[in-house]
Amino acid sequence: MGVTTGILDEVKREGRNFLLETEAKTICMEYGIPVTEFKIAKNEEEAVVFAEKIGYPIVLKIVSPDIIHKSDFGGVLINLEDSKDVRNAYKTILKNIKTRKADAKIVGVIVQKMAPSSTEVVVGAIKDPQFGPALMFGLGGIFVEILKDVTFRIAPITEDEAREMVTEIKAYPLLRGYRNMPRADIDSIVNILLNTSKLIMRHQEIKELDLNPIMVYKKGAKVVDARIILK
Ligand code: ADP
Ligand code: MG
């Protein structure tokens, strides 16, 4: 997989230990993992041109090798409805970074499609010290963070194992549709798990991967944020 190898080599050459969101999402695309459409803008004009092309609502986020948690520094603005919003958001993000993390190198601003809210799930990968690459699955937000309702499998996983991961979490009934939660496309989650398994098996230098959140719809899913950390 040429694109992924190229990106990982470049990151290593630059001595970085985590990938930019643009790099992580480009890798996802090569592995057939659906991500929100994006482009990287180098100035305000470009941000508007890309936003018009992608279509509103839009999200802008800082792209910096010095910032791993973008919203901690005011680097994420969502729900931008028109070109005026995009211009304001572009300026606000750069101002936030300048005041909260003045030494951060800025690569640009990612302009991306805002994914409609839906059921949020998380797919992760870690390196188990004993068994090597392993996959994690859970529902987003409080389910992972507070209830620890997550499941793990040693990679590589089969399709049956991916399906088991989805159905064995306690919150699984919610994915089948409950009250105001729509039914979630289980097959698209299974595909993301299988493709993530392929990715981490082929690229053993990946120490940690976090697709969080992934919006899951009645049909299809979209990765909204992707983090990849190297050894
Ligand atoms: P951070 O680096 O702070 O984790 P994220 O990219 O996760 O930054 O953005 C923070 C939050 O903003 C996300 O958890 C999500 O709720 C929302 N968000 C970010 N990008 C999008 C998007 N494209 N569509 C919808 N919501 C988004
Ligand atoms: Mg995030």
PDB file of C-alpha atoms and ligand atoms in Angstrom:
ATOM      1  CA  MET A   1       0.000   0.000   0.000  1.00  0.00           C
ATOM      2  CA  GLY A   2       2.084   2.857  -1.381  1.00  0.00           C
ATOM      3  CA  VAL A   3       0.290   5.908  -0.022  1.00  0.00           C
ATOM      4  CA  THR A   4       0.344   4.664   3.573  1.00  0.00           C
ATOM      5  CA  THR A   5       3.998   3.613   3.451  1.00  0.00           C
ATOM      6  CA  GLY A   6       4.907   7.007   1.961  1.00  0.00           C
ATOM      7  CA  ILE A   7       3.110   8.912   4.718  1.00  0.00           C
ATOM      8  CA  LEU A   8       4.571   6.774   7.515  1.00  0.00           C
ATOM      9  CA  ASP A   9       8.104   7.139   6.089  1.00  0.00           C
ATOM     10  CA  GLU A  10       7.707  10.909   5.866  1.00  0.00           C
ATOM     11  CA  VAL A  11       6.452  11.150   9.472  1.00  0.00           C
ATOM     12  CA  LYS A  12       9.403   9.052  10.696  1.00  0.00           C
ATOM     13  CA  ARG A  13      11.884  11.082   8.644  1.00  0.00           C
ATOM     14  CA  GLU A  14      10.572  14.260  10.253  1.00  0.00           C
ATOM     15  CA  GLY A  15      10.958  12.647  13.682  1.00  0.00           C
ATOM     16  CA  ARG A  16       7.264  12.992  14.526  1.00  0.00           C
ATOM     17  CA  ASN A  17       5.476  10.395  16.622  1.00  0.00           C
ATOM     18  CA  PHE A  18       1.877  11.157  15.652  1.00  0.00           C
ATOM     19  CA  LEU A  19       0.200  11.809  12.330  1.00  0.00           C
ATOM     20  CA  LEU A  20      -1.735  14.901  11.321  1.00  0.00           C
ATOM     21  CA  GLU A  21      -5.475  14.299  10.960  1.00  0.00           C
ATOM     22  CA  THR A  22      -5.079  14.796   7.188  1.00  0.00           C
ATOM     23  CA  GLU A  23      -2.403  12.058   7.073  1.00  0.00           C
ATOM     24  CA  ALA A  24      -4.355   9.654   9.284  1.00  0.00           C
ATOM     25  CA  LYS A  25      -7.508  10.138   7.185  1.00  0.00           C
ATOM     26  CA  THR A  26      -5.612   9.686   3.911  1.00  0.00           C
ATOM     27  CA  ILE A  27      -4.394   6.329   5.256  1.00  0.00           C
ATOM     28  CA  CYS A  28      -7.968   5.439   6.257  1.00  0.00           C
ATOM     29  CA  MET A  29      -9.070   6.179   2.687  1.00  0.00           C
ATOM     30  CA  GLU A  30      -6.438   3.855   1.261  1.00  0.00           C
ATOM     31  CA  TYR A  31      -7.797   1.109   3.497  1.00  0.00           C
ATOM     32  CA  GLY A  32     -11.429   1.711   2.513  1.00  0.00           C
ATOM     33  CA  ILE A  33     -12.374   3.305   5.836  1.00  0.00           C
ATOM     34  CA  PRO A  34     -14.931   6.080   5.160  1.00  0.00           C
ATOM     35  CA  VAL A  35     -13.939   9.561   6.386  1.00  0.00           C
ATOM     36  CA  THR A  36     -15.557  12.988   6.135  1.00  0.00           C
ATOM     37  CA  GLU A  37     -14.516  14.711   2.891  1.00  0.00           C
ATOM     38  CA  PHE A  38     -11.674  17.173   3.569  1.00  0.00           C
ATOM     39  CA  LYS A  39      -9.075  19.508   2.081  1.00  0.00           C
ATOM     40  CA  ILE A  40      -6.229  21.360   3.714  1.00  0.00           C
ATOM     41  CA  ALA A  41      -6.279  25.151   3.350  1.00  0.00           C
ATOM     42  CA  LYS A  42      -3.190  27.332   3.674  1.00  0.00           C
ATOM     43  CA  ASN A  43      -5.061  30.635   3.890  1.00  0.00           C
ATOM     44  CA  GLU A  44      -8.525  32.095   4.441  1.00  0.00           C
ATOM     45  CA  GLU A  45      -9.331  32.385   0.705  1.00  0.00           C
ATOM     46  CA  GLU A  46      -8.537  28.724   0.146  1.00  0.00           C
ATOM     47  CA  ALA A  47     -10.668  27.764   3.138  1.00  0.00           C
ATOM     48  CA  VAL A  48     -13.688  29.483   1.550  1.00  0.00           C
ATOM     49  CA  VAL A  49     -13.060  27.951  -1.885  1.00  0.00           C
ATOM     50  CA  PHE A  50     -12.822  24.451  -0.376  1.00  0.00           C
ATOM     51  CA  ALA A  51     -15.878  24.984   1.838  1.00  0.00           C
ATOM     52  CA  GLU A  52     -17.966  26.023  -1.183  1.00  0.00           C
ATOM     53  CA  LYS A  53     -16.755  22.978  -3.070  1.00  0.00           C
ATOM     54  CA  ILE A  54     -17.399  20.500  -0.236  1.00  0.00           C
ATOM     55  CA  GLY A  55     -20.745  22.052   0.756  1.00  0.00           C
ATOM     56  CA  TYR A  56     -22.104  23.356   4.066  1.00  0.00           C
ATOM     57  CA  PRO A  57     -22.232  22.761   6.974  1.00  0.00           C
ATOM     58  CA  ILE A  58     -18.465  22.779   7.357  1.00  0.00           C
ATOM     59  CA  VAL A  59     -15.972  22.116  10.161  1.00  0.00           C
ATOM     60  CA  LEU A  60     -12.557  23.820  10.417  1.00  0.00           C
ATOM     61  CA  LYS A  61      -9.703  22.366  12.502  1.00  0.00           C
ATOM     62  CA  ILE A  62      -6.099  23.310  13.105  1.00  0.00           C
ATOM     63  CA  VAL A  63      -3.451  21.101  11.478  1.00  0.00           C
ATOM     64  CA  SER A  64      -0.234  21.187  13.498  1.00  0.00           C
ATOM     65  CA  PRO A  65       2.472  18.622  14.327  1.00  0.00           C
ATOM     66  CA  ASP A  66       2.561  20.203  17.809  1.00  0.00           C
ATOM     67  CA  ILE A  67      -1.152  19.793  18.618  1.00  0.00           C
ATOM     68  CA  ILE A  68      -2.612  16.332  19.152  1.00  0.00           C
ATOM     69  CA  HIS A  69      -5.806  17.355  21.015  1.00  0.00           C
ATOM     70  CA  LYS A  70      -7.058  20.073  18.729  1.00  0.00           C
ATOM     71  CA  SER A  71     -10.081  21.275  20.709  1.00  0.00           C
ATOM     72  CA  ASP A  72      -7.973  21.744  23.865  1.00  0.00           C
ATOM     73  CA  PHE A  73      -6.475  24.799  22.175  1.00  0.00           C
ATOM     74  CA  GLY A  74      -9.623  26.134  20.505  1.00  0.00           C
ATOM     75  CA  GLY A  75      -8.580  24.481  17.263  1.00  0.00           C
ATOM     76  CA  VAL A  76     -11.958  23.033  16.192  1.00  0.00           C
ATOM     77  CA  LEU A  77     -15.021  24.999  15.056  1.00  0.00           C
ATOM     78  CA  ILE A  78     -18.098  23.140  13.839  1.00  0.00           C
ATOM     79  CA  ASN A  79     -21.453  24.019  12.264  1.00  0.00           C
ATOM     80  CA  LEU A  80     -20.195  26.678   9.846  1.00  0.00           C
ATOM     81  CA  GLU A  81     -23.102  27.544   7.565  1.00  0.00           C
ATOM     82  CA  ASP A  82     -21.690  29.962   4.974  1.00  0.00           C
ATOM     83  CA  SER A  83     -18.550  31.693   3.680  1.00  0.00           C
ATOM     84  CA  LYS A  84     -18.794  34.403   6.351  1.00  0.00           C
ATOM     85  CA  ASP A  85     -18.779  31.738   9.098  1.00  0.00           C
ATOM     86  CA  VAL A  86     -15.759  30.094   7.457  1.00  0.00           C
ATOM     87  CA  ARG A  87     -13.804  33.370   7.321  1.00  0.00           C
ATOM     88  CA  ASN A  88     -14.577  34.131  10.965  1.00  0.00           C
ATOM     89  CA  ALA A  89     -13.738  30.592  12.056  1.00  0.00           C
ATOM     90  CA  TYR A  90     -10.441  30.627  10.165  1.00  0.00           C
ATOM     91  CA  LYS A  91      -9.368  33.825  11.932  1.00  0.00           C
ATOM     92  CA  THR A  92     -10.637  32.631  15.318  1.00  0.00           C
ATOM     93  CA  ILE A  93      -8.748  29.323  15.119  1.00  0.00           C
ATOM     94  CA  LEU A  94      -5.458  31.018  14.196  1.00  0.00           C
ATOM     95  CA  LYS A  95      -5.962  33.571  16.980  1.00  0.00           C
ATOM     96  CA  ASN A  96      -6.745  30.815  19.518  1.00  0.00           C
ATOM     97  CA  ILE A  97      -3.590  28.903  18.618  1.00  0.00           C
ATOM     98  CA  LYS A  98      -1.493  32.068  18.709  1.00  0.00           C
ATOM     99  CA  THR A  99      -2.671  32.900  22.223  1.00  0.00           C
ATOM    100  CA  ARG A 100      -2.876  29.366  23.674  1.00  0.00           C
ATOM    101  CA  LYS A 101       0.066  27.659  21.977  1.00  0.00           C
ATOM    102  CA  ALA A 102       2.225  30.329  20.389  1.00  0.00           C
ATOM    103  CA  ASP A 103       5.135  27.995  19.569  1.00  0.00           C
ATOM    104  CA  ALA A 104       2.996  25.545  17.537  1.00  0.00           C
ATOM    105  CA  LYS A 105       4.042  25.086  13.915  1.00  0.00           C
ATOM    106  CA  ILE A 106       0.949  25.526  11.747  1.00  0.00           C
ATOM    107  CA  VAL A 107       0.629  23.416   8.574  1.00  0.00           C
ATOM    108  CA  GLY A 108      -2.804  24.771   7.679  1.00  0.00           C
ATOM    109  CA  VAL A 109      -6.469  24.380   8.498  1.00  0.00           C
ATOM    110  CA  ILE A 110      -8.465  21.314   7.544  1.00  0.00           C
ATOM    111  CA  VAL A 111     -11.781  22.155   5.883  1.00  0.00           C
ATOM    112  CA  GLN A 112     -14.180  19.254   6.173  1.00  0.00           C
ATOM    113  CA  LYS A 113     -17.756  18.219   5.721  1.00  0.00           C
ATOM    114  CA  MET A 114     -19.713  18.298   8.949  1.00  0.00           C
ATOM    115  CA  ALA A 115     -21.076  14.803   9.555  1.00  0.00           C
ATOM    116  CA  PRO A 116     -24.734  14.885  10.701  1.00  0.00           C
ATOM    117  CA  SER A 117     -25.021  13.688  14.309  1.00  0.00           C
ATOM    118  CA  SER A 118     -25.942  10.070  14.760  1.00  0.00           C
ATOM    119  CA  THR A 119     -24.948   7.109  16.887  1.00  0.00           C
ATOM    120  CA  GLU A 120     -21.247   7.476  17.736  1.00  0.00           C
ATOM    121  CA  VAL A 121     -18.913   4.499  17.941  1.00  0.00           C
ATOM    122  CA  VAL A 122     -15.180   4.170  18.517  1.00  0.00           C
ATOM    123  CA  VAL A 123     -12.719   1.827  16.834  1.00  0.00           C
ATOM    124  CA  GLY A 124      -9.242   1.691  18.305  1.00  0.00           C
ATOM    125  CA  ALA A 125      -6.028  -0.257  18.047  1.00  0.00           C
ATOM    126  CA  ILE A 126      -3.307  -0.746  20.628  1.00  0.00           C
ATOM    127  CA  LYS A 127      -0.182  -2.860  20.973  1.00  0.00           C
ATOM    128  CA  ASP A 128      -0.606  -5.490  23.647  1.00  0.00           C
ATOM    129  CA  PRO A 129       2.848  -6.097  25.184  1.00  0.00           C
ATOM    130  CA  GLN A 130       2.261  -9.859  25.053  1.00  0.00           C
ATOM    131  CA  PHE A 131       0.014 -10.452  22.035  1.00  0.00           C
ATOM    132  CA  GLY A 132       0.886  -7.547  19.726  1.00  0.00           C
ATOM    133  CA  PRO A 133      -1.672  -5.547  17.727  1.00  0.00           C
ATOM    134  CA  ALA A 134      -5.197  -5.629  19.165  1.00  0.00           C
ATOM    135  CA  LEU A 135      -8.494  -3.998  18.194  1.00  0.00           C
ATOM    136  CA  MET A 136     -10.975  -2.205  20.399  1.00  0.00           C
ATOM    137  CA  PHE A 137     -14.648  -1.388  19.831  1.00  0.00           C
ATOM    138  CA  GLY A 138     -17.244   0.529  21.816  1.00  0.00           C
ATOM    139  CA  LEU A 139     -19.951   3.177  21.643  1.00  0.00           C
ATOM    140  CA  GLY A 140     -18.746   6.778  21.789  1.00  0.00           C
ATOM    141  CA  GLY A 141     -18.797   9.232  24.671  1.00  0.00           C
ATOM    142  CA  ILE A 142     -19.865   8.011  28.123  1.00  0.00           C
ATOM    143  CA  PHE A 143     -20.023   4.376  27.019  1.00  0.00           C
ATOM    144  CA  VAL A 144     -16.267   4.193  26.494  1.00  0.00           C
ATOM    145  CA  GLU A 145     -15.110   6.882  28.912  1.00  0.00           C
ATOM    146  CA  ILE A 146     -17.271   6.209  31.979  1.00  0.00           C
ATOM    147  CA  LEU A 147     -18.941   2.819  31.566  1.00  0.00           C
ATOM    148  CA  LYS A 148     -15.872   1.153  29.944  1.00  0.00           C
ATOM    149  CA  ASP A 149     -18.285  -0.839  27.794  1.00  0.00           C
ATOM    150  CA  VAL A 150     -15.596  -1.910  25.324  1.00  0.00           C
ATOM    151  CA  THR A 151     -14.365  -5.115  23.780  1.00  0.00           C
ATOM    152  CA  PHE A 152     -10.947  -6.241  22.503  1.00  0.00           C
ATOM    153  CA  ARG A 153      -9.608  -8.858  20.064  1.00  0.00           C
ATOM    154  CA  ILE A 154      -6.070  -9.748  19.093  1.00  0.00           C
ATOM    155  CA  ALA A 155      -5.446  -8.845  15.415  1.00  0.00           C
ATOM    156  CA  PRO A 156      -5.881 -10.027  12.737  1.00  0.00           C
ATOM    157  CA  ILE A 157      -9.616 -10.559  13.161  1.00  0.00           C
ATOM    158  CA  THR A 158     -12.013 -12.536  10.967  1.00  0.00           C
ATOM    159  CA  GLU A 159     -15.395 -11.215   9.860  1.00  0.00           C
ATOM    160  CA  ASP A 160     -17.081 -13.425  12.482  1.00  0.00           C
ATOM    161  CA  GLU A 161     -14.884 -11.960  15.198  1.00  0.00           C
ATOM    162  CA  ALA A 162     -15.628  -8.409  14.017  1.00  0.00           C
ATOM    163  CA  ARG A 163     -19.347  -9.169  14.191  1.00  0.00           C
ATOM    164  CA  GLU A 164     -18.952 -10.667  17.675  1.00  0.00           C
ATOM    165  CA  MET A 165     -17.169  -7.523  18.841  1.00  0.00           C
ATOM    166  CA  VAL A 166     -20.118  -5.395  17.769  1.00  0.00           C
ATOM    167  CA  THR A 167     -22.801  -7.651  19.257  1.00  0.00           C
ATOM    168  CA  GLU A 168     -21.108  -8.440  22.579  1.00  0.00           C
ATOM    169  CA  ILE A 169     -20.892  -4.939  24.060  1.00  0.00           C
ATOM    170  CA  LYS A 170     -23.643  -4.175  26.582  1.00  0.00           C
ATOM    171  CA  ALA A 171     -24.886  -1.227  24.558  1.00  0.00           C
ATOM    172  CA  TYR A 172     -25.446  -3.370  21.435  1.00  0.00           C
ATOM    173  CA  PRO A 173     -29.272  -3.143  21.637  1.00  0.00           C
ATOM    174  CA  LEU A 174     -28.908   0.612  21.079  1.00  0.00           C
ATOM    175  CA  LEU A 175     -27.273  -0.089  17.710  1.00  0.00           C
ATOM    176  CA  ARG A 176     -30.360  -1.985  16.609  1.00  0.00           C
ATOM    177  CA  GLY A 177     -32.389   1.186  17.142  1.00  0.00           C
ATOM    178  CA  TYR A 178     -33.923   2.432  20.368  1.00  0.00           C
ATOM    179  CA  ARG A 179     -36.301   5.363  20.969  1.00  0.00           C
ATOM    180  CA  ASN A 180     -34.706   8.375  19.259  1.00  0.00           C
ATOM    181  CA  MET A 181     -31.595   6.437  18.210  1.00  0.00           C
ATOM    182  CA  PRO A 182     -31.783   5.248  14.603  1.00  0.00           C
ATOM    183  CA  ARG A 183     -30.819   1.715  13.671  1.00  0.00           C
ATOM    184  CA  ALA A 184     -27.082   1.636  12.895  1.00  0.00           C
ATOM    185  CA  ASP A 185     -25.490   0.020   9.837  1.00  0.00           C
ATOM    186  CA  ILE A 186     -23.713  -2.899  11.541  1.00  0.00           C
ATOM    187  CA  ASP A 187     -22.075  -4.074   8.287  1.00  0.00           C
ATOM    188  CA  SER A 188     -20.303  -0.755   7.868  1.00  0.00           C
ATOM    189  CA  ILE A 189     -18.895  -1.031  11.425  1.00  0.00           C
ATOM    190  CA  VAL A 190     -17.755  -4.594  10.699  1.00  0.00           C
ATOM    191  CA  ASN A 191     -15.993  -3.350   7.544  1.00  0.00           C
ATOM    192  CA  ILE A 192     -14.201  -0.599   9.465  1.00  0.00           C
ATOM    193  CA  LEU A 193     -13.022  -3.153  12.044  1.00  0.00           C
ATOM    194  CA  LEU A 194     -11.754  -5.534   9.329  1.00  0.00           C
ATOM    195  CA  ASN A 195      -9.979  -2.778   7.403  1.00  0.00           C
ATOM    196  CA  THR A 196      -8.403  -1.384  10.582  1.00  0.00           C
ATOM    197  CA  SER A 197      -7.179  -4.900  11.351  1.00  0.00           C
ATOM    198  CA  LYS A 198      -5.512  -5.083   7.910  1.00  0.00           C
ATOM    199  CA  LEU A 199      -3.915  -1.674   8.397  1.00  0.00           C
ATOM    200  CA  ILE A 200      -2.356  -2.426  11.784  1.00  0.00           C
ATOM    201  CA  MET A 201      -1.147  -5.860  10.681  1.00  0.00           C
ATOM    202  CA  ARG A 202       0.623  -4.404   7.635  1.00  0.00           C
ATOM    203  CA  HIS A 203       2.112  -1.439   9.459  1.00  0.00           C
ATOM    204  CA  GLN A 204       3.504  -2.719  12.714  1.00  0.00           C
ATOM    205  CA  GLU A 205       5.093   0.641  13.523  1.00  0.00           C
ATOM    206  CA  ILE A 206       1.604   1.893  14.427  1.00  0.00           C
ATOM    207  CA  LYS A 207       1.510   1.901  18.221  1.00  0.00           C
ATOM    208  CA  GLU A 208      -1.933   3.351  18.682  1.00  0.00           C
ATOM    209  CA  LEU A 209      -4.875   4.183  16.440  1.00  0.00           C
ATOM    210  CA  ASP A 210      -8.065   5.937  17.432  1.00  0.00           C
ATOM    211  CA  LEU A 211     -11.069   6.484  15.143  1.00  0.00           C
ATOM    212  CA  ASN A 212     -13.169   8.547  17.506  1.00  0.00           C
ATOM    213  CA  PRO A 213     -15.907   9.403  16.930  1.00  0.00           C
ATOM    214  CA  ILE A 214     -17.316   7.456  13.989  1.00  0.00           C
ATOM    215  CA  MET A 215     -20.867   8.518  13.097  1.00  0.00           C
ATOM    216  CA  VAL A 216     -22.940   5.503  12.119  1.00  0.00           C
ATOM    217  CA  TYR A 217     -26.066   5.929  10.016  1.00  0.00           C
ATOM    218  CA  LYS A 218     -28.895   3.699   8.821  1.00  0.00           C
ATOM    219  CA  LYS A 219     -26.683   3.248   5.809  1.00  0.00           C
ATOM    220  CA  GLY A 220     -22.957   3.898   5.986  1.00  0.00           C
ATOM    221  CA  ALA A 221     -20.641   5.520   8.531  1.00  0.00           C
ATOM    222  CA  LYS A 222     -18.092   8.354   8.655  1.00  0.00           C
ATOM    223  CA  VAL A 223     -14.907   8.715  10.674  1.00  0.00           C
ATOM    224  CA  VAL A 224     -14.923  12.261  12.056  1.00  0.00           C
ATOM    225  CA  ASP A 225     -11.527  12.255  13.812  1.00  0.00           C
ATOM    226  CA  ALA A 226      -8.574   9.904  13.318  1.00  0.00           C
ATOM    227  CA  ARG A 227      -5.387   9.695  15.378  1.00  0.00           C
ATOM    228  CA  ILE A 228      -2.416   7.456  14.643  1.00  0.00           C
ATOM    229  CA  ILE A 229       0.571   7.289  16.999  1.00  0.00           C
ATOM    230  CA  LEU A 230       3.867   5.624  16.042  1.00  0.00           C
ATOM    231  CA  LYS A 231       6.418   3.826  18.196  1.00  0.00           C
TER     232      LYS A 231
HETATM  233  P1  ADP B   1      -9.813  16.651  18.932  1.00  0.00           P
HETATM  234  O1  ADP B   1      -8.413  16.646  18.393  1.00  0.00           O
HETATM  235  O2  ADP B   1     -10.016  17.723  19.947  1.00  0.00           O
HETATM  236  O3  ADP B   1     -10.223  15.286  19.416  1.00  0.00           O
HETATM  237  P2  ADP B   1     -11.912  16.356  16.884  1.00  0.00           P
HETATM  238  O4  ADP B   1     -11.536  16.301  15.464  1.00  0.00           O
HETATM  239  O5  ADP B   1     -12.320  15.080  17.548  1.00  0.00           O
HETATM  240  O6  ADP B   1     -10.725  17.077  17.693  1.00  0.00           O
HETATM  241  O7  ADP B   1     -13.101  17.409  17.055  1.00  0.00           O
HETATM  242  C1  ADP B   1     -13.735  17.605  18.304  1.00  0.00           C
HETATM  243  C2  ADP B   1     -15.216  17.249  18.222  1.00  0.00           C
HETATM  244  O8  ADP B   1     -15.856  18.048  17.239  1.00  0.00           O
HETATM  245  C3  ADP B   1     -15.476  15.809  17.770  1.00  0.00           C
HETATM  246  O9  ADP B   1     -15.404  14.908  18.829  1.00  0.00           O
HETATM  247  C4  ADP B   1     -16.875  15.934  17.192  1.00  0.00           C
HETATM  248  O10 ADP B   1     -17.848  15.948  18.217  1.00  0.00           O
HETATM  249  C5  ADP B   1     -16.844  17.296  16.548  1.00  0.00           C
HETATM  250  N1  ADP B   1     -16.455  17.184  15.119  1.00  0.00           N
HETATM  251  C6  ADP B   1     -15.210  17.286  14.609  1.00  0.00           C
HETATM  252  N2  ADP B   1     -15.214  17.110  13.266  1.00  0.00           N
HETATM  253  C7  ADP B   1     -16.490  16.893  12.911  1.00  0.00           C
HETATM  254  C8  ADP B   1     -17.163  16.651  11.660  1.00  0.00           C
HETATM  255  N3  ADP B   1     -16.499  16.597  10.502  1.00  0.00           N
HETATM  256  N4  ADP B   1     -18.501  16.448  11.694  1.00  0.00           N
HETATM  257  C9  ADP B   1     -19.196  16.505  12.857  1.00  0.00           C
HETATM  258  N5  ADP B   1     -18.634  16.734  14.060  1.00  0.00           N
HETATM  259  C10 ADP B   1     -17.303  16.939  14.101  1.00  0.00           C
HETATM  260 MG    MG B   2     -11.330  13.715  18.682  1.00  0.00          MG
END
